[in-house]
Short mmCIF file of C-alpha atoms in Angstrom, two decimals:
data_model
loop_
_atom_site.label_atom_id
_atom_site.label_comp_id
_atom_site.label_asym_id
_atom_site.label_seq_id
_atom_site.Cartn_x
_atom_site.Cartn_y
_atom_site.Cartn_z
CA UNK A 1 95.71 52.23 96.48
CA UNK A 2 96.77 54.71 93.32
CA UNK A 3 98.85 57.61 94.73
CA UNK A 4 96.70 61.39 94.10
CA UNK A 5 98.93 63.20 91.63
CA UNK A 6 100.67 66.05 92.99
CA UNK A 7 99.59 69.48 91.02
CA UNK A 8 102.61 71.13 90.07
CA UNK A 9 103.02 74.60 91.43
CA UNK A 10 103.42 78.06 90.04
CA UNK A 11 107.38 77.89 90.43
CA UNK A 12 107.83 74.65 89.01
CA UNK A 13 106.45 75.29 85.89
CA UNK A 14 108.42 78.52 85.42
CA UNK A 15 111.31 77.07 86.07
CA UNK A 16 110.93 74.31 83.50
CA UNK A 17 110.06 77.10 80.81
CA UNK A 18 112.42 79.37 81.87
CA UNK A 19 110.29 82.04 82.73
CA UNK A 20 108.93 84.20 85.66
CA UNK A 21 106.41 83.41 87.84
CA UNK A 22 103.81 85.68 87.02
CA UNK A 23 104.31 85.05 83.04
CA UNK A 24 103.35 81.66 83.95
CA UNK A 25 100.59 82.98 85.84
CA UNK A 26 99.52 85.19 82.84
CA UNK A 27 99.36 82.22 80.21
CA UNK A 28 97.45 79.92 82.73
CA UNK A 29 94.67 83.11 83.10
CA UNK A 30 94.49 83.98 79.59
CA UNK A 31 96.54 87.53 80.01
CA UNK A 32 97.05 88.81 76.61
CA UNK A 33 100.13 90.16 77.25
CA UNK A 34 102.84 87.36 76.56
CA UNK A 35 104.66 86.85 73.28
CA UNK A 36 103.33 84.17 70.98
CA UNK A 37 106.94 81.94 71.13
CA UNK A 38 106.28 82.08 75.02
CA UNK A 39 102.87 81.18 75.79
CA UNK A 40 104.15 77.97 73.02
CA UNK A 41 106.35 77.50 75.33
CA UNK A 42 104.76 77.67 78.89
CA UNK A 43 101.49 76.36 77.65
CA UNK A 44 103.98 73.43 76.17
CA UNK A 45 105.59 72.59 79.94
CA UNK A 46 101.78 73.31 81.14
CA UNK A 47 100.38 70.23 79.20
CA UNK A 48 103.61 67.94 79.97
CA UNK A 49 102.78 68.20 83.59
CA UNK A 50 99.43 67.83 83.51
CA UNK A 51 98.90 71.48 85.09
CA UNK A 52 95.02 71.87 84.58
CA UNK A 53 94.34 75.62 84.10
CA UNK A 54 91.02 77.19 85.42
CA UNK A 55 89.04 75.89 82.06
CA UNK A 56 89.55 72.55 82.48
CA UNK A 57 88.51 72.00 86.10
CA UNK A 58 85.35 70.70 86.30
CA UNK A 59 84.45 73.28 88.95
CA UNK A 60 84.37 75.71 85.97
CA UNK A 61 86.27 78.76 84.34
CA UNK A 62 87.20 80.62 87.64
CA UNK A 63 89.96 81.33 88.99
CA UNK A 64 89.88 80.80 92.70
CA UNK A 65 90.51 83.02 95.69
CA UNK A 66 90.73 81.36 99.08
CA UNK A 67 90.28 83.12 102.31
CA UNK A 68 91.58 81.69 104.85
CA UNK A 69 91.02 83.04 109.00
CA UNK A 70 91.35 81.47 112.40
CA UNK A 71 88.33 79.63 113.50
CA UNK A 72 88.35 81.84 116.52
CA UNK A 73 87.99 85.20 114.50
CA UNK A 74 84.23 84.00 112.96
CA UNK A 75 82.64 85.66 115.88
CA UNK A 76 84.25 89.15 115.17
CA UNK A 77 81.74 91.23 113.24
CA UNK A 78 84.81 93.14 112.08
CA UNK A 79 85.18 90.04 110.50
CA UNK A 80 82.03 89.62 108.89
CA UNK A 81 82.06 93.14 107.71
CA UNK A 82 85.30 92.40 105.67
CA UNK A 83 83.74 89.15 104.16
CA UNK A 84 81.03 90.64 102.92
CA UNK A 85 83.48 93.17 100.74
CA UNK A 86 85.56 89.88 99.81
CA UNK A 87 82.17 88.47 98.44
CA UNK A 88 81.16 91.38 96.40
CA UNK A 89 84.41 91.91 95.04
CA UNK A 90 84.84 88.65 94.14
CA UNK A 91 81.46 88.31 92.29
CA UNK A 92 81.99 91.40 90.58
CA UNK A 93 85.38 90.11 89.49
CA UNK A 94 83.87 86.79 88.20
CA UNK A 95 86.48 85.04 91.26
CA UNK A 96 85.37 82.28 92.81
CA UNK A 97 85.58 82.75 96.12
CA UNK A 98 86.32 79.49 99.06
CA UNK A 99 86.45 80.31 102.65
CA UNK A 100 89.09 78.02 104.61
CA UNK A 101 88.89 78.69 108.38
CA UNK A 102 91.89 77.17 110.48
CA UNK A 103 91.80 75.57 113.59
CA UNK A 104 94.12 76.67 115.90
CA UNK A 105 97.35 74.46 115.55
CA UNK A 106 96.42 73.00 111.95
CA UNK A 107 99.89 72.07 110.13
CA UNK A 108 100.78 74.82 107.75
CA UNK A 109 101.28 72.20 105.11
CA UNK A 110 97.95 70.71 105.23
CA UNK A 111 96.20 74.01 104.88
CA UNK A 112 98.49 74.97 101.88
CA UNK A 113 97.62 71.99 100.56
CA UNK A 114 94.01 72.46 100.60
CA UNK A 115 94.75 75.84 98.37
CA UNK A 116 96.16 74.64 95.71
CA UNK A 117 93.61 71.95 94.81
CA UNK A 118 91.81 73.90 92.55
CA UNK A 119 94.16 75.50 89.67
CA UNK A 120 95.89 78.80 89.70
CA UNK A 121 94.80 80.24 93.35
CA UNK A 122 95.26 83.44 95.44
CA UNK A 123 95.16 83.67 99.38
CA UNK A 124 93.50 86.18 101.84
CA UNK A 125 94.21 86.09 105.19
CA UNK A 126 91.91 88.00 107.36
CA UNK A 127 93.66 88.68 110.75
CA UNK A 128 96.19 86.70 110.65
CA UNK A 129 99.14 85.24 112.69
CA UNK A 130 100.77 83.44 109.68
CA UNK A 131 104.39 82.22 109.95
CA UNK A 132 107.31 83.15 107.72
CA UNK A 133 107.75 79.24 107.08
CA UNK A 134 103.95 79.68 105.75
CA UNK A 135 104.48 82.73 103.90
CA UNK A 136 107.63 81.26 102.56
CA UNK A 137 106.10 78.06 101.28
CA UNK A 138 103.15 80.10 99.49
CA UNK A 139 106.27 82.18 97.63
CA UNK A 140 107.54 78.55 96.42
CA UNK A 141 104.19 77.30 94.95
CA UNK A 142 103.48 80.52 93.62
CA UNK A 143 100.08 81.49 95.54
CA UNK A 144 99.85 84.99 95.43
CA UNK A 145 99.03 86.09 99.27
CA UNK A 146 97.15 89.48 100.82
CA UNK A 147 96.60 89.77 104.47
CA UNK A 148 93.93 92.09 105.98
CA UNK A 149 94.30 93.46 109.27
CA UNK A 150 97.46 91.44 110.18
CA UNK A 151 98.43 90.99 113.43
CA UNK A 152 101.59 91.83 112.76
CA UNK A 153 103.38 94.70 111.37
CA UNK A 154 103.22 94.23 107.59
CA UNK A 155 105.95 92.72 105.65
CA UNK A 156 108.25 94.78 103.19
CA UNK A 157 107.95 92.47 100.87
CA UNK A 158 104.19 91.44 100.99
CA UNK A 159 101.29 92.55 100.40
CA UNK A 160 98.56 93.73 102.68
CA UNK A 161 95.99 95.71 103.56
CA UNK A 162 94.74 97.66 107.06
CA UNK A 163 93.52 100.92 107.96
CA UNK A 164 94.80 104.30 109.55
CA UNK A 165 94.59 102.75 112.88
CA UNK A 166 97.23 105.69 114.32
CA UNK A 167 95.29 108.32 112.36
CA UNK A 168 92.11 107.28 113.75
CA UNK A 169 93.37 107.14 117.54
CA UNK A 170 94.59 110.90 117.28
CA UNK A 171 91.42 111.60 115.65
CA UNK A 172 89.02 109.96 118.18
CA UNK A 173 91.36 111.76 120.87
CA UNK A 174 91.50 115.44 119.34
CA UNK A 175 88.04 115.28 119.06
CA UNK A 176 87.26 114.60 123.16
CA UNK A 177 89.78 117.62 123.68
CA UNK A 178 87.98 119.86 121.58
CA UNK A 179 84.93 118.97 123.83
CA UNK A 180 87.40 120.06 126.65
CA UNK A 181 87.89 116.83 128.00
CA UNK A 182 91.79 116.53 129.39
CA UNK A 183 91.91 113.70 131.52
CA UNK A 184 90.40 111.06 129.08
CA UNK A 185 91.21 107.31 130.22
CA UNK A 186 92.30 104.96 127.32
CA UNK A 187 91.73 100.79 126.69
CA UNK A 188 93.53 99.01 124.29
CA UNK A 189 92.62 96.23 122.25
CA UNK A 190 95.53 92.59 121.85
CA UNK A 191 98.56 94.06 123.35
CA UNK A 192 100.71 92.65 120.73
CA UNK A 193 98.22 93.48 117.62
CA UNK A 194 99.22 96.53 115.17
CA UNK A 195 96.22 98.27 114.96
CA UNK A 196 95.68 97.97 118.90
CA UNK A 197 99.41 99.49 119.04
CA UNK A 198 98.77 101.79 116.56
CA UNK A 199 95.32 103.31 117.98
CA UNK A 200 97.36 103.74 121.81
CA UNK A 201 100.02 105.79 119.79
CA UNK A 202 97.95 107.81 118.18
CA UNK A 203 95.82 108.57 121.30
CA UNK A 204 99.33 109.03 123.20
CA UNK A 205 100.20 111.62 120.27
CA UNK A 206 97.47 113.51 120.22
CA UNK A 207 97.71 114.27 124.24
CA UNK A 208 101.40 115.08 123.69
CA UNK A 209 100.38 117.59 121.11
CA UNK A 210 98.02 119.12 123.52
CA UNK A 211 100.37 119.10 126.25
CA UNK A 212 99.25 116.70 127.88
CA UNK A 213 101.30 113.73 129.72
CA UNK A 214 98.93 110.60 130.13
CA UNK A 215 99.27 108.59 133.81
CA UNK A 216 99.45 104.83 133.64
CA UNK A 217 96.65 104.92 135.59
CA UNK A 218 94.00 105.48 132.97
CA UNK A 219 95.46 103.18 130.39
CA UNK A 220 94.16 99.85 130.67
CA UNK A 221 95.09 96.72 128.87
CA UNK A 222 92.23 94.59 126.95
CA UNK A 223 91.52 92.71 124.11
CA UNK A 224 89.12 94.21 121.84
CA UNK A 225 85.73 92.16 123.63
CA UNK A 226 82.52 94.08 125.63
CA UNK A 227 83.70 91.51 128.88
CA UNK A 228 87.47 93.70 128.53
CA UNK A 229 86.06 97.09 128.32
CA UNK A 230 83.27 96.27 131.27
CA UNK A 231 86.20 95.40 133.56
CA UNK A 232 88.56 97.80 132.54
CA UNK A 233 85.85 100.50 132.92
CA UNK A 234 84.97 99.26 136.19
CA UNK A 235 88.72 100.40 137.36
CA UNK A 236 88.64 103.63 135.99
CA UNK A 237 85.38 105.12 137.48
CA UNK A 238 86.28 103.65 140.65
CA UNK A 239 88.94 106.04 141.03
CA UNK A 240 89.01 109.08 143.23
CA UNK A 241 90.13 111.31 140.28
CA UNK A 242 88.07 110.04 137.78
CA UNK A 243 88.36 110.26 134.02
CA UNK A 244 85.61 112.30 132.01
CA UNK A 245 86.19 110.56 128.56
CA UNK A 246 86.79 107.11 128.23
CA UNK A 247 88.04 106.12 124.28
CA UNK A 248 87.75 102.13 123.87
CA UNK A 249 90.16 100.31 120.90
CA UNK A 250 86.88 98.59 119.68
CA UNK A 251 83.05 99.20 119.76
CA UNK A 252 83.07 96.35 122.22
CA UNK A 253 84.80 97.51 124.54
CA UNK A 254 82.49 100.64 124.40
CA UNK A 255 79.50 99.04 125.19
CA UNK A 256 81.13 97.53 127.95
CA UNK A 257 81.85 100.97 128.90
CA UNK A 258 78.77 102.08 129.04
CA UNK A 259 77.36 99.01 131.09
CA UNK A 260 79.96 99.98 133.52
CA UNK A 261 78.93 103.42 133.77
CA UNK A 262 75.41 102.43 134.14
CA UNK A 263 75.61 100.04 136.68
CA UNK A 264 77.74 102.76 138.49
CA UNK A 265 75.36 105.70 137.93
CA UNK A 266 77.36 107.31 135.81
CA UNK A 267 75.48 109.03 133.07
CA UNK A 268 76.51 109.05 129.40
CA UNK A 269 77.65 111.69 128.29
CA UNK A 270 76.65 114.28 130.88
CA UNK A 271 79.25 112.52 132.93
CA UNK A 272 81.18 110.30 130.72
CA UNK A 273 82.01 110.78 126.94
CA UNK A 274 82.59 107.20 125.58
CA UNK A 275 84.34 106.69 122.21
CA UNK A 276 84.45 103.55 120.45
CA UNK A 277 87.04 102.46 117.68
CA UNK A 278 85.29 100.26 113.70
CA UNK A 279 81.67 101.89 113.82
CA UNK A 280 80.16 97.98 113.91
CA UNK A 281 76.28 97.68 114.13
CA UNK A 282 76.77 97.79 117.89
CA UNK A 283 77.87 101.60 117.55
CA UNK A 284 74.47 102.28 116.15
CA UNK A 285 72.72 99.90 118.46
CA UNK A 286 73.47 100.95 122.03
CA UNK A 287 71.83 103.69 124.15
CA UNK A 288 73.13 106.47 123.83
CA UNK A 289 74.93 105.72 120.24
CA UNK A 290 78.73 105.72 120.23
CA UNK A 291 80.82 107.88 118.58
CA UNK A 292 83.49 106.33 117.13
CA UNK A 293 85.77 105.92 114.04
CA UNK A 294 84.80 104.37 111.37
CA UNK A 295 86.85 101.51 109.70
CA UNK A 296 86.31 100.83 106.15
CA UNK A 297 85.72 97.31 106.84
CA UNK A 298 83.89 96.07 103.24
CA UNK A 299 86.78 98.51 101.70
CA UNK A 300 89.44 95.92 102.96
CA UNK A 301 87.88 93.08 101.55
CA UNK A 302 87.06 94.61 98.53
CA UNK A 303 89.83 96.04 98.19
CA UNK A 304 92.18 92.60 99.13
CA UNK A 305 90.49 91.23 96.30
CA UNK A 306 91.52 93.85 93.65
CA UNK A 307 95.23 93.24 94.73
CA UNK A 308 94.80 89.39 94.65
CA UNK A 309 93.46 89.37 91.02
CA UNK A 310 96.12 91.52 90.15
CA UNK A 311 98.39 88.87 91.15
CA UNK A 312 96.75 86.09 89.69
CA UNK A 313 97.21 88.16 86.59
CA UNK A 314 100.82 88.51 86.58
CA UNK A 315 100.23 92.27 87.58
CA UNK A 316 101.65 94.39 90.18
CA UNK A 317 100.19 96.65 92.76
CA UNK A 318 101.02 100.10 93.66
CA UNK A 319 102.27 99.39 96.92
CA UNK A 320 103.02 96.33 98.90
CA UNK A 321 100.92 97.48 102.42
CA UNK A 322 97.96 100.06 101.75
CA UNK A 323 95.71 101.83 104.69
CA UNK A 324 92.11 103.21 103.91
CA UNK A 325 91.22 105.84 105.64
CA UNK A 326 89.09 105.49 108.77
CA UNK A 327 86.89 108.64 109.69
CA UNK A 328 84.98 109.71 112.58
CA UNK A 329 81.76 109.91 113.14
CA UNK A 330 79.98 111.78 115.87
CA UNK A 331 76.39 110.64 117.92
CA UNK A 332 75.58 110.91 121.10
CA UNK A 333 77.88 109.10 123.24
CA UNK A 334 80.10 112.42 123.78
CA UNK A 335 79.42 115.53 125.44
CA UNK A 336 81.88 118.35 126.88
CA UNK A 337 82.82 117.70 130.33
CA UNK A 338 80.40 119.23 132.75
CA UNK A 339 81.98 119.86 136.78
CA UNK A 340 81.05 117.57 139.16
CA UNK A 341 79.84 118.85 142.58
CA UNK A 342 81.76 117.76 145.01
CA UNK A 343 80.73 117.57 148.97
CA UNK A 344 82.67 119.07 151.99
#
């Protein structure tokens, strides 16, 4: 059986020329900006290895971004929201766009592999848990990478996008003060997940700033999903001093919120104000409507996109991490506290 031909990576070529990375890049997309005796040169090395460049694929002229997720994230309609800005960017950049989701456990090699089958490629990862052996190995074939919403806190020295998770938290909390709410119980999304850290510090900040020291016993643990916030809502209106506010990491949770308070009595918000976390179609879909904080989830895509062609340019970004700005938005899910009668 004939051995596939390896396609020689980013780095390799450069090195052979004697050039950078993303002046190999440039030459291999066309870029006008290289000198005439070095796109000889790189275009020279290009044709000795047999590197095809996005014109001779048979797929067509495009140059390829692929956006690669865990298999367990497809669900997430945070998720979806994002895709859909990946698509229009992408179409509106004349990308092509491929959509690579990974099974749990799948080698990192094999995955890499499947990226670079198609010419001069950038990766997206939405949500990601990637490995510095992964991110490393990306650096050495020269695939430019951008990670949306990572897991983890972003890297110095790669790029990414999120939003103003701790800016939103303090927002969704100032606002339930200045209904008068003070004792305001809190979930959180993935305990080890940035923005789910992020939102609980910014909710912690804004009741410090008000003077207000929070009790362990309205901060419950979750993991962004309506089954979480049902649970953890569950524990915190069975309490003798109950909380008048509840503020959910996620829309999810928020809806499981309000099951919980309606299988409890509890009315919404004459006697709970519930505040979700991404404005999803949910937030506009449950009874009463949540208010919550937006996330500019089609921005992220979008927005991934405009970095990753950058790259695939030879250009740079601004900045190697940016945040979009989340905002809040008020409906009907939030009321100022009203006192409970309570019985001799």
């Amino acid at each position: 059986m004939r051995e596939k031909r390896r396609r020689p990576s980013l780095a390799e070529v450069a090195g052979e020329a004697g050039v950078s990375i993303s002046t190999v890049s440039k030459v291999v997309n066309g870029a006008p900006d290289v000198a005439a005796a070095t796109r000889v040169r790189v275009e020279s090395v290009l044709r000795d290895k047999q590197y095809l460049s996005p014109k001779q694929r048979s797929r067509g002229d495009l140059a390829t971004v692929v956006v690669v997720l865990a298999s367990s994230s497809m669900s997430s309609p945070l998720t979806v929201e994002i895709l859909r800005g990946t698509m229009r960017a992408a179409h509106e950049a004349g990308l092509e766009l491929v959509l690579l989701d990974l099974p749990d456990g799948m080698p990192a090699a094999r995955w890499i592999e499947r990226t670079e089958r198609n010419g001069p490629t950038a990766v997206i990862a939405l949500k990601s848990r990637l490995r510095t052996a992964e991110r490393a190995k990306l650096a050495r074939n020269g695939v430019p990478l951008v990670e949306v919403d990572t897991y983890q806190l972003p890297d110095s020295d790669s790029y990414s996008v999120g939003a103003t998770n701790f800016a939103g938290g303090m927002a969704a909390t100032r606002y339930l003060l200045s209904l008068g709410h003070t004792r305001i119980g809190f979930l959180s999304g993935v305990a080890d997940t940035q923005a789910s850290i992020a939102r609980k510090h910014g909710h912690l900040a804004a009741l410090a700033s008000a003077g207000i020291q929070p009790g362990d016993d309205i901060v419950e643990e979750g993991d962004f999903t309506y089954e979480s916030g049902l649970r953890a809502a569950e524990v915190l209106l069975s309490r003798p001093d109950r909380v008048t506010a509840i503020f959910a990491a996620s829309d999810s949770q928020a809806a499981g919120v309000l099951e919980a308070a309606r299988r409890a009595g509890v009315s919404v918000p004459h006697d709970l104000s519930v505040m979700g976390f991404d404005d999803q179609l949910v937030a506009r879909m449950t009874a009463p409507r949540l208010t919550t904080i937006r996330q500019p989830s089609e921005a992220m895509g979008a927005y991934a996109v405009e970095v990753a062609h950058k790259l695939l340019l030879g250009g740079a970004p601004p900045a190697f991490h940016t945040d979009l700005a989340t905002e809040l938005v008020v409906r009907d899910s939030t009321a100022p506290p009203r006192i409970l009668e309570t019985s001799d």
